[in-house]
PDB file of C-alpha atoms in Angstrom:
ATOM      1  CA  UNK A   1      75.148  64.004 -70.635  1.00 48.00           C
ATOM      2  CA  UNK A   2      74.983  62.850 -67.043  1.00 51.00           C
ATOM      3  CA  UNK A   3      71.518  64.378 -66.656  1.00 53.00           C
ATOM      4  CA  UNK A   4      70.263  62.602 -69.831  1.00 47.00           C
ATOM      5  CA  UNK A   5      71.709  59.318 -68.603  1.00 53.00           C
ATOM      6  CA  UNK A   6      69.839  59.678 -65.307  1.00 53.00           C
ATOM      7  CA  UNK A   7      66.555  60.400 -67.126  1.00 52.00           C
ATOM      8  CA  UNK A   8      66.971  57.260 -69.217  1.00 53.00           C
ATOM      9  CA  UNK A   9      67.141  55.262 -65.981  1.00 57.00           C
ATOM     10  CA  UNK A  10      64.030  56.937 -64.569  1.00 58.00           C
ATOM     11  CA  UNK A  11      61.529  54.405 -63.110  1.00 61.00           C
ATOM     12  CA  UNK A  12      58.865  55.556 -65.588  1.00 60.00           C
ATOM     13  CA  UNK A  13      61.135  55.243 -68.611  1.00 64.00           C
ATOM     14  CA  UNK A  14      60.041  51.624 -69.208  1.00 63.00           C
ATOM     15  CA  UNK A  15      56.367  52.642 -69.039  1.00 65.00           C
ATOM     16  CA  UNK A  16      56.985  55.464 -71.500  1.00 68.00           C
ATOM     17  CA  UNK A  17      58.761  53.126 -73.908  1.00 67.00           C
ATOM     18  CA  UNK A  18      55.940  50.567 -73.585  1.00 69.00           C
ATOM     19  CA  UNK A  19      53.300  53.200 -74.346  1.00 73.00           C
ATOM     20  CA  UNK A  20      55.344  54.431 -77.292  1.00 74.00           C
ATOM     21  CA  UNK A  21      55.597  50.874 -78.640  1.00 75.00           C
ATOM     22  CA  UNK A  22      51.851  50.326 -78.261  1.00 73.00           C
ATOM     23  CA  UNK A  23      51.076  53.593 -80.023  1.00 77.00           C
ATOM     24  CA  UNK A  24      53.472  52.724 -82.854  1.00 78.00           C
ATOM     25  CA  UNK A  25      52.022  49.209 -83.233  1.00 78.00           C
ATOM     26  CA  UNK A  26      48.453  50.535 -83.171  1.00 70.00           C
ATOM     27  CA  UNK A  27      49.297  53.170 -85.749  1.00 69.00           C
ATOM     28  CA  UNK A  28      50.849  50.623 -88.102  1.00 66.00           C
ATOM     29  CA  UNK A  29      47.855  48.301 -87.698  1.00 61.00           C
ATOM     30  CA  UNK A  30      45.427  51.134 -88.390  1.00 58.00           C
ATOM     31  CA  UNK A  31      47.403  52.102 -91.486  1.00 56.00           C
ATOM     32  CA  UNK A  32      47.421  48.527 -92.769  1.00 50.00           C
ATOM     33  CA  UNK A  33      43.677  48.211 -92.133  1.00 48.00           C
ATOM     34  CA  UNK A  34      43.047  51.456 -93.976  1.00 45.00           C
ATOM     35  CA  UNK A  35      45.051  50.237 -96.965  1.00 45.00           C
ATOM     36  CA  UNK A  36      43.114  46.969 -97.046  1.00 46.00           C
ATOM     37  CA  UNK A  37      39.790  48.805 -96.812  1.00 44.00           C
ATOM     38  CA  UNK A  38      40.888  51.164 -99.546  1.00 40.00           C
ATOM     39  CA  UNK A  39      41.548  48.160-101.748  1.00 45.00           C
ATOM     40  CA  UNK A  40      38.068  46.769-101.042  1.00 46.00           C
ATOM     41  CA  UNK A  41      36.410  49.136-103.493  1.00 48.00           C
ATOM     42  CA  UNK A  42      34.946  46.556-105.810  1.00 55.00           C
ATOM     43  CA  UNK A  43      37.617  47.146-108.434  1.00 78.00           C
ATOM     44  CA  UNK A  44      38.039  44.354-110.951  1.00 87.00           C
ATOM     45  CA  UNK A  45      40.985  42.215-109.802  1.00 87.00           C
ATOM     46  CA  UNK A  46      43.689  41.126-112.211  1.00 87.00           C
ATOM     47  CA  UNK A  47      42.806  38.084-114.258  1.00 88.00           C
ATOM     48  CA  UNK A  48      39.044  38.579-114.011  1.00 93.00           C
ATOM     49  CA  UNK A  49      36.405  40.577-115.870  1.00 94.00           C
ATOM     50  CA  UNK A  50      33.744  42.956-114.605  1.00 94.00           C
ATOM     51  CA  UNK A  51      31.069  40.486-115.689  1.00 95.00           C
ATOM     52  CA  UNK A  52      32.641  37.745-113.572  1.00 95.00           C
ATOM     53  CA  UNK A  53      32.702  40.030-110.534  1.00 95.00           C
ATOM     54  CA  UNK A  54      29.057  41.006-111.093  1.00 95.00           C
ATOM     55  CA  UNK A  55      27.900  37.409-111.528  1.00 96.00           C
ATOM     56  CA  UNK A  56      29.972  36.365-108.534  1.00 96.00           C
ATOM     57  CA  UNK A  57      28.264  38.981-106.383  1.00 95.00           C
ATOM     58  CA  UNK A  58      24.842  37.630-107.396  1.00 96.00           C
ATOM     59  CA  UNK A  59      25.896  34.099-106.499  1.00 96.00           C
ATOM     60  CA  UNK A  60      27.336  35.302-103.207  1.00 96.00           C
ATOM     61  CA  UNK A  61      24.193  37.166-102.151  1.00 95.00           C
ATOM     62  CA  UNK A  62      22.009  34.183-103.031  1.00 94.00           C
ATOM     63  CA  UNK A  63      24.151  31.450-101.448  1.00 94.00           C
ATOM     64  CA  UNK A  64      26.715  32.860 -99.014  1.00 94.00           C
ATOM     65  CA  UNK A  65      25.406  36.096 -97.497  1.00 93.00           C
ATOM     66  CA  UNK A  66      23.313  34.304 -94.873  1.00 92.00           C
ATOM     67  CA  UNK A  67      26.473  33.333 -92.980  1.00 92.00           C
ATOM     68  CA  UNK A  68      29.110  35.757 -94.267  1.00 94.00           C
ATOM     69  CA  UNK A  69      26.995  38.922 -94.377  1.00 93.00           C
ATOM     70  CA  UNK A  70      25.492  40.786 -97.315  1.00 92.00           C
ATOM     71  CA  UNK A  71      28.791  42.621 -97.898  1.00 91.00           C
ATOM     72  CA  UNK A  72      30.991  39.674 -96.831  1.00 93.00           C
ATOM     73  CA  UNK A  73      31.722  41.521 -93.595  1.00 92.00           C
ATOM     74  CA  UNK A  74      31.113  38.377 -91.559  1.00 91.00           C
ATOM     75  CA  UNK A  75      28.597  37.449 -88.858  1.00 90.00           C
ATOM     76  CA  UNK A  76      28.214  35.156 -85.872  1.00 89.00           C
ATOM     77  CA  UNK A  77      27.734  32.262 -88.308  1.00 87.00           C
ATOM     78  CA  UNK A  78      30.714  32.933 -90.587  1.00 89.00           C
ATOM     79  CA  UNK A  79      33.939  34.976 -90.795  1.00 92.00           C
ATOM     80  CA  UNK A  80      34.586  38.049 -92.898  1.00 93.00           C
ATOM     81  CA  UNK A  81      35.797  37.307 -96.424  1.00 95.00           C
ATOM     82  CA  UNK A  82      37.423  40.677 -97.017  1.00 94.00           C
ATOM     83  CA  UNK A  83      41.059  39.995 -97.867  1.00 92.00           C
ATOM     84  CA  UNK A  84      40.887  36.179 -98.005  1.00 94.00           C
ATOM     85  CA  UNK A  85      41.565  36.240-101.754  1.00 94.00           C
ATOM     86  CA  UNK A  86      40.458  34.115-104.676  1.00 96.00           C
ATOM     87  CA  UNK A  87      42.552  31.151-103.504  1.00 96.00           C
ATOM     88  CA  UNK A  88      40.351  30.683-100.444  1.00 96.00           C
ATOM     89  CA  UNK A  89      37.230  30.495-102.613  1.00 96.00           C
ATOM     90  CA  UNK A  90      38.906  28.075-105.012  1.00 97.00           C
ATOM     91  CA  UNK A  91      39.728  25.721-102.150  1.00 97.00           C
ATOM     92  CA  UNK A  92      36.593  25.994-100.019  1.00 96.00           C
ATOM     93  CA  UNK A  93      34.020  26.078-102.836  1.00 96.00           C
ATOM     94  CA  UNK A  94      35.968  23.931-105.295  1.00 96.00           C
ATOM     95  CA  UNK A  95      36.201  21.057-102.794  1.00 96.00           C
ATOM     96  CA  UNK A  96      32.568  21.365-101.745  1.00 94.00           C
ATOM     97  CA  UNK A  97      33.412  22.382 -98.187  1.00 94.00           C
ATOM     98  CA  UNK A  98      31.420  25.557 -98.727  1.00 94.00           C
ATOM     99  CA  UNK A  99      28.540  26.092 -98.438  1.00 91.00           C
ATOM    100  CA  UNK A 100      28.513  23.966 -95.274  1.00 88.00           C
ATOM    101  CA  UNK A 101      25.671  21.527 -94.712  1.00 82.00           C
ATOM    102  CA  UNK A 102      25.834  21.940 -90.932  1.00 82.00           C
ATOM    103  CA  UNK A 103      27.968  23.525 -88.256  1.00 83.00           C
ATOM    104  CA  UNK A 104      30.650  21.264 -86.846  1.00 83.00           C
ATOM    105  CA  UNK A 105      34.275  21.072 -85.736  1.00 86.00           C
ATOM    106  CA  UNK A 106      35.420  21.080 -89.356  1.00 90.00           C
ATOM    107  CA  UNK A 107      33.968  21.695 -92.809  1.00 90.00           C
ATOM    108  CA  UNK A 108      33.573  18.344 -94.537  1.00 90.00           C
ATOM    109  CA  UNK A 109      34.570  17.733 -98.135  1.00 92.00           C
ATOM    110  CA  UNK A 110      31.626  16.845-100.367  1.00 93.00           C
ATOM    111  CA  UNK A 111      30.627  17.116-104.051  1.00 94.00           C
ATOM    112  CA  UNK A 112      30.885  20.783-105.138  1.00 95.00           C
ATOM    113  CA  UNK A 113      27.600  22.677-105.426  1.00 94.00           C
ATOM    114  CA  UNK A 114      29.013  25.091-108.010  1.00 96.00           C
ATOM    115  CA  UNK A 115      30.633  24.321-111.341  1.00 96.00           C
ATOM    116  CA  UNK A 116      34.062  25.637-112.358  1.00 95.00           C
ATOM    117  CA  UNK A 117      32.646  28.759-113.997  1.00 96.00           C
ATOM    118  CA  UNK A 118      30.564  29.687-110.979  1.00 96.00           C
ATOM    119  CA  UNK A 119      33.492  29.034-108.646  1.00 97.00           C
ATOM    120  CA  UNK A 120      35.626  31.392-110.735  1.00 96.00           C
ATOM    121  CA  UNK A 121      32.906  34.039-110.575  1.00 96.00           C
ATOM    122  CA  UNK A 122      32.674  33.759-106.801  1.00 96.00           C
ATOM    123  CA  UNK A 123      36.470  33.962-106.592  1.00 96.00           C
ATOM    124  CA  UNK A 124      36.429  37.098-108.751  1.00 96.00           C
ATOM    125  CA  UNK A 125      33.918  38.791-106.453  1.00 96.00           C
ATOM    126  CA  UNK A 126      35.741  37.888-103.239  1.00 96.00           C
ATOM    127  CA  UNK A 127      39.064  38.964-104.776  1.00 95.00           C
ATOM    128  CA  UNK A 128      37.485  42.356-105.562  1.00 94.00           C
ATOM    129  CA  UNK A 129      36.795  42.932-101.866  1.00 93.00           C
ATOM    130  CA  UNK A 130      40.446  43.116-100.860  1.00 89.00           C
ATOM    131  CA  UNK A 131      43.933  41.862-101.553  1.00 88.00           C
ATOM    132  CA  UNK A 132      44.566  38.207-100.711  1.00 92.00           C
ATOM    133  CA  UNK A 133      46.172  35.007-102.015  1.00 94.00           C
ATOM    134  CA  UNK A 134      45.425  34.441-105.687  1.00 95.00           C
ATOM    135  CA  UNK A 135      44.799  31.253-107.625  1.00 95.00           C
ATOM    136  CA  UNK A 136      48.257  30.027-108.781  1.00 95.00           C
ATOM    137  CA  UNK A 137      49.474  30.139-112.358  1.00 95.00           C
ATOM    138  CA  UNK A 138      49.363  26.897-114.292  1.00 95.00           C
ATOM    139  CA  UNK A 139      53.167  26.647-114.323  1.00 95.00           C
ATOM    140  CA  UNK A 140      53.156  26.067-110.555  1.00 96.00           C
ATOM    141  CA  UNK A 141      50.620  23.239-110.924  1.00 96.00           C
ATOM    142  CA  UNK A 142      52.543  21.373-113.619  1.00 96.00           C
ATOM    143  CA  UNK A 143      53.986  18.407-111.730  1.00 94.00           C
ATOM    144  CA  UNK A 144      56.146  17.476-114.714  1.00 94.00           C
ATOM    145  CA  UNK A 145      58.261  20.541-113.885  1.00 95.00           C
ATOM    146  CA  UNK A 146      58.488  19.613-110.201  1.00 95.00           C
ATOM    147  CA  UNK A 147      61.122  17.650-108.294  1.00 96.00           C
ATOM    148  CA  UNK A 148      59.383  14.833-106.374  1.00 96.00           C
ATOM    149  CA  UNK A 149      62.497  13.966-104.352  1.00 95.00           C
ATOM    150  CA  UNK A 150      62.889  17.498-103.040  1.00 96.00           C
ATOM    151  CA  UNK A 151      59.123  17.738-102.610  1.00 96.00           C
ATOM    152  CA  UNK A 152      59.166  14.624-100.434  1.00 95.00           C
ATOM    153  CA  UNK A 153      61.787  16.187 -98.191  1.00 96.00           C
ATOM    154  CA  UNK A 154      59.770  19.411 -97.883  1.00 97.00           C
ATOM    155  CA  UNK A 155      56.598  17.447 -97.218  1.00 97.00           C
ATOM    156  CA  UNK A 156      58.160  15.424 -94.410  1.00 95.00           C
ATOM    157  CA  UNK A 157      59.498  18.596 -92.790  1.00 95.00           C
ATOM    158  CA  UNK A 158      56.365  20.738 -93.048  1.00 95.00           C
ATOM    159  CA  UNK A 159      53.331  18.488 -93.544  1.00 95.00           C
ATOM    160  CA  UNK A 160      53.875  14.883 -92.455  1.00 93.00           C
ATOM    161  CA  UNK A 161      53.284  15.527 -88.740  1.00 92.00           C
ATOM    162  CA  UNK A 162      49.583  16.116 -89.493  1.00 93.00           C
ATOM    163  CA  UNK A 163      48.913  14.523 -92.884  1.00 93.00           C
ATOM    164  CA  UNK A 164      50.995  11.352 -92.298  1.00 87.00           C
ATOM    165  CA  UNK A 165      54.255  10.664 -94.133  1.00 86.00           C
ATOM    166  CA  UNK A 166      52.239   9.048 -96.933  1.00 85.00           C
ATOM    167  CA  UNK A 167      49.700  11.880 -97.131  1.00 90.00           C
ATOM    168  CA  UNK A 168      46.960   9.586 -95.803  1.00 87.00           C
ATOM    169  CA  UNK A 169      45.732  12.110 -93.216  1.00 88.00           C
ATOM    170  CA  UNK A 170      45.489  11.910 -89.452  1.00 86.00           C
ATOM    171  CA  UNK A 171      43.453  12.839 -86.383  1.00 86.00           C
ATOM    172  CA  UNK A 172      43.781  16.207 -84.621  1.00 89.00           C
ATOM    173  CA  UNK A 173      42.154  17.586 -81.474  1.00 87.00           C
ATOM    174  CA  UNK A 174      38.488  18.359 -80.695  1.00 87.00           C
ATOM    175  CA  UNK A 175      37.065  16.318 -83.544  1.00 86.00           C
ATOM    176  CA  UNK A 176      39.211  17.896 -86.239  1.00 91.00           C
ATOM    177  CA  UNK A 177      41.455  16.021 -88.626  1.00 92.00           C
ATOM    178  CA  UNK A 178      44.023  16.463 -91.366  1.00 93.00           C
ATOM    179  CA  UNK A 179      42.396  15.021 -94.514  1.00 93.00           C
ATOM    180  CA  UNK A 180      43.953  12.550 -96.891  1.00 92.00           C
ATOM    181  CA  UNK A 181      45.799  14.145 -99.794  1.00 94.00           C
ATOM    182  CA  UNK A 182      45.236  11.238-102.159  1.00 92.00           C
ATOM    183  CA  UNK A 183      43.105  12.161-105.146  1.00 92.00           C
ATOM    184  CA  UNK A 184      43.132  15.895-104.394  1.00 95.00           C
ATOM    185  CA  UNK A 185      43.464  18.248-107.372  1.00 96.00           C
ATOM    186  CA  UNK A 186      46.762  20.091-107.733  1.00 97.00           C
ATOM    187  CA  UNK A 187      45.126  23.521-107.453  1.00 97.00           C
ATOM    188  CA  UNK A 188      43.403  22.571-104.207  1.00 97.00           C
ATOM    189  CA  UNK A 189      46.647  21.338-102.644  1.00 97.00           C
ATOM    190  CA  UNK A 190      48.324  24.594-103.625  1.00 97.00           C
ATOM    191  CA  UNK A 191      45.508  26.873-102.413  1.00 97.00           C
ATOM    192  CA  UNK A 192      45.318  24.966 -99.124  1.00 96.00           C
ATOM    193  CA  UNK A 193      48.967  25.830 -98.530  1.00 97.00           C
ATOM    194  CA  UNK A 194      48.460  29.526 -99.288  1.00 96.00           C
ATOM    195  CA  UNK A 195      45.217  29.984 -97.317  1.00 96.00           C
ATOM    196  CA  UNK A 196      45.605  27.616 -94.344  1.00 94.00           C
ATOM    197  CA  UNK A 197      42.071  26.223 -93.946  1.00 93.00           C
ATOM    198  CA  UNK A 198      40.853  24.850 -90.597  1.00 88.00           C
ATOM    199  CA  UNK A 199      43.846  24.078 -88.303  1.00 89.00           C
ATOM    200  CA  UNK A 200      46.356  24.174 -91.148  1.00 94.00           C
ATOM    201  CA  UNK A 201      49.005  26.924 -90.990  1.00 93.00           C
ATOM    202  CA  UNK A 202      49.466  29.350 -93.864  1.00 95.00           C
ATOM    203  CA  UNK A 203      52.531  28.678 -96.007  1.00 95.00           C
ATOM    204  CA  UNK A 204      53.077  31.959 -97.800  1.00 92.00           C
ATOM    205  CA  UNK A 205      55.552  32.397-100.616  1.00 92.00           C
ATOM    206  CA  UNK A 206      58.092  33.664 -98.080  1.00 92.00           C
ATOM    207  CA  UNK A 207      57.812  30.360 -96.168  1.00 92.00           C
ATOM    208  CA  UNK A 208      57.551  27.989 -99.120  1.00 95.00           C
ATOM    209  CA  UNK A 209      58.161  29.566-102.561  1.00 96.00           C
ATOM    210  CA  UNK A 210      55.832  28.605-105.455  1.00 96.00           C
ATOM    211  CA  UNK A 211      58.493  26.344-106.954  1.00 97.00           C
ATOM    212  CA  UNK A 212      58.763  24.415-103.680  1.00 97.00           C
ATOM    213  CA  UNK A 213      54.983  24.100-103.479  1.00 97.00           C
ATOM    214  CA  UNK A 214      55.084  22.585-106.962  1.00 97.00           C
ATOM    215  CA  UNK A 215      57.714  20.108-105.777  1.00 97.00           C
ATOM    216  CA  UNK A 216      55.482  19.061-102.865  1.00 97.00           C
ATOM    217  CA  UNK A 217      52.557  18.526-105.234  1.00 97.00           C
ATOM    218  CA  UNK A 218      54.826  16.528-107.566  1.00 97.00           C
ATOM    219  CA  UNK A 219      55.828  14.280-104.645  1.00 96.00           C
ATOM    220  CA  UNK A 220      52.201  13.673-103.647  1.00 96.00           C
ATOM    221  CA  UNK A 221      51.146  12.849-107.203  1.00 95.00           C
ATOM    222  CA  UNK A 222      54.151  10.565-107.713  1.00 93.00           C
ATOM    223  CA  UNK A 223      53.439   8.728-104.470  1.00 89.00           C
ATOM    224  CA  UNK A 224      49.762   8.459-105.363  1.00 88.00           C
ATOM    225  CA  UNK A 225      50.583   6.976-108.777  1.00 86.00           C
ATOM    226  CA  UNK A 226      52.697   4.239-107.165  1.00 81.00           C
ATOM    227  CA  UNK A 227      49.730   2.779-105.317  1.00 67.00           C
ATOM    228  CA  UNK A 228      50.526   0.054-102.749  1.00 63.00           C
ATOM    229  CA  UNK A 229      53.161  -2.209-104.326  1.00 58.00           C
ATOM    230  CA  UNK A 230      53.553  -4.130-101.054  1.00 57.00           C
ATOM    231  CA  UNK A 231      49.908  -5.192-100.877  1.00 57.00           C
ATOM    232  CA  UNK A 232      47.299  -3.869 -98.462  1.00 62.00           C
ATOM    233  CA  UNK A 233      48.122  -0.319 -97.353  1.00 59.00           C
ATOM    234  CA  UNK A 234      46.571  -0.760 -93.857  1.00 59.00           C
ATOM    235  CA  UNK A 235      45.993   2.963 -93.686  1.00 59.00           C
ATOM    236  CA  UNK A 236      49.650   3.743 -94.432  1.00 59.00           C
ATOM    237  CA  UNK A 237      50.313   3.648 -90.668  1.00 59.00           C
ATOM    238  CA  UNK A 238      53.497   1.639 -91.005  1.00 60.00           C
ATOM    239  CA  UNK A 239      54.655  -0.864 -88.365  1.00 65.00           C
ATOM    240  CA  UNK A 240      51.798  -0.031 -85.951  1.00 65.00           C
ATOM    241  CA  UNK A 241      49.008  -1.359 -88.131  1.00 67.00           C
ATOM    242  CA  UNK A 242      51.240  -4.113 -89.545  1.00 70.00           C
ATOM    243  CA  UNK A 243      52.186  -5.327 -86.066  1.00 76.00           C
ATOM    244  CA  UNK A 244      48.566  -5.244 -84.940  1.00 77.00           C
ATOM    245  CA  UNK A 245      47.506  -7.305 -87.960  1.00 74.00           C
ATOM    246  CA  UNK A 246      50.240  -9.895 -87.394  1.00 78.00           C
ATOM    247  CA  UNK A 247      49.413 -10.090 -83.684  1.00 79.00           C
ATOM    248  CA  UNK A 248      45.694 -10.538 -84.352  1.00 86.00           C
ATOM    249  CA  UNK A 249      46.137 -13.125 -87.102  1.00 85.00           C
ATOM    250  CA  UNK A 250      48.864 -14.965 -85.182  1.00 83.00           C
ATOM    251  CA  UNK A 251      46.772 -15.122 -82.025  1.00 85.00           C
ATOM    252  CA  UNK A 252      43.748 -16.339 -83.985  1.00 88.00           C
ATOM    253  CA  UNK A 253      45.897 -19.001 -85.661  1.00 87.00           C
ATOM    254  CA  UNK A 254      47.243 -20.221 -82.299  1.00 86.00           C
ATOM    255  CA  UNK A 255      43.776 -20.409 -80.758  1.00 87.00           C
ATOM    256  CA  UNK A 256      42.418 -22.198 -83.810  1.00 86.00           C
ATOM    257  CA  UNK A 257      45.276 -24.701 -83.721  1.00 84.00           C
ATOM    258  CA  UNK A 258      44.697 -25.408 -80.022  1.00 82.00           C
ATOM    259  CA  UNK A 259      40.989 -25.940 -80.570  1.00 84.00           C
ATOM    260  CA  UNK A 260      41.674 -28.296 -83.482  1.00 82.00           C
ATOM    261  CA  UNK A 261      44.301 -30.306 -81.581  1.00 79.00           C
ATOM    262  CA  UNK A 262      42.182 -30.717 -78.462  1.00 80.00           C
ATOM    263  CA  UNK A 263      39.159 -31.723 -80.501  1.00 78.00           C
ATOM    264  CA  UNK A 264      41.252 -34.409 -82.288  1.00 63.00           C
ATOM    265  CA  UNK A 265      42.603 -35.867 -79.058  1.00 58.00           C
ATOM    266  CA  UNK A 266      39.156 -36.213 -77.547  1.00 56.00           C
TER     267      UNK A 266
END
């Protein structure tokens, strides 16, 4: 036992443990990659038909392969789409962010270039390439089943630091920004949470369960329906924009009063 204890304290024991850890990590990564590649066999994913996958592949080759590669393996102009799932297509294509009009810090939202049927076909094809986040069931998009109060709490904890407490959006670094969440479809809010586009983190079901995502969507839709009962929203920036407006108007009123009084006295 004494001899074993001395070997454990050998100067090269740490190096041996480090190499063992690296080999174990590399082996697990290789196994996970092999499983994902094994899933990318073109099998028809659940919820879609073979015809949808076939039509989606045609649309992909004609409209997306230039940037993402003929087999969606990625290129210098676009990332690989193997394993991104149908949810990523629903968000990016459904909001018009893809195909991009030009390269830039962030894909801009614009009118969609594909209709709902074509978007579903593209999603079916991409989903057939490998396992990834799926488009949510309708029950998780039904805001009538959600709890807006709890959703507001979850939103303020997880989302408000980028999207503003009112969901009005905000500026990020290097020309990027968190977009406004007003007027966004329920399915696109949900799929943004599960796919993490641009600088947004991924909120998987282990982080925020589907029921909690529904509560967040319910809060956003409830807040959106309320409008601005206090008058002008001023960007929903709170006391900053309100104070600036009062300062500007007050200063203008004082200057105007001084000009009027001096002109009367003369």
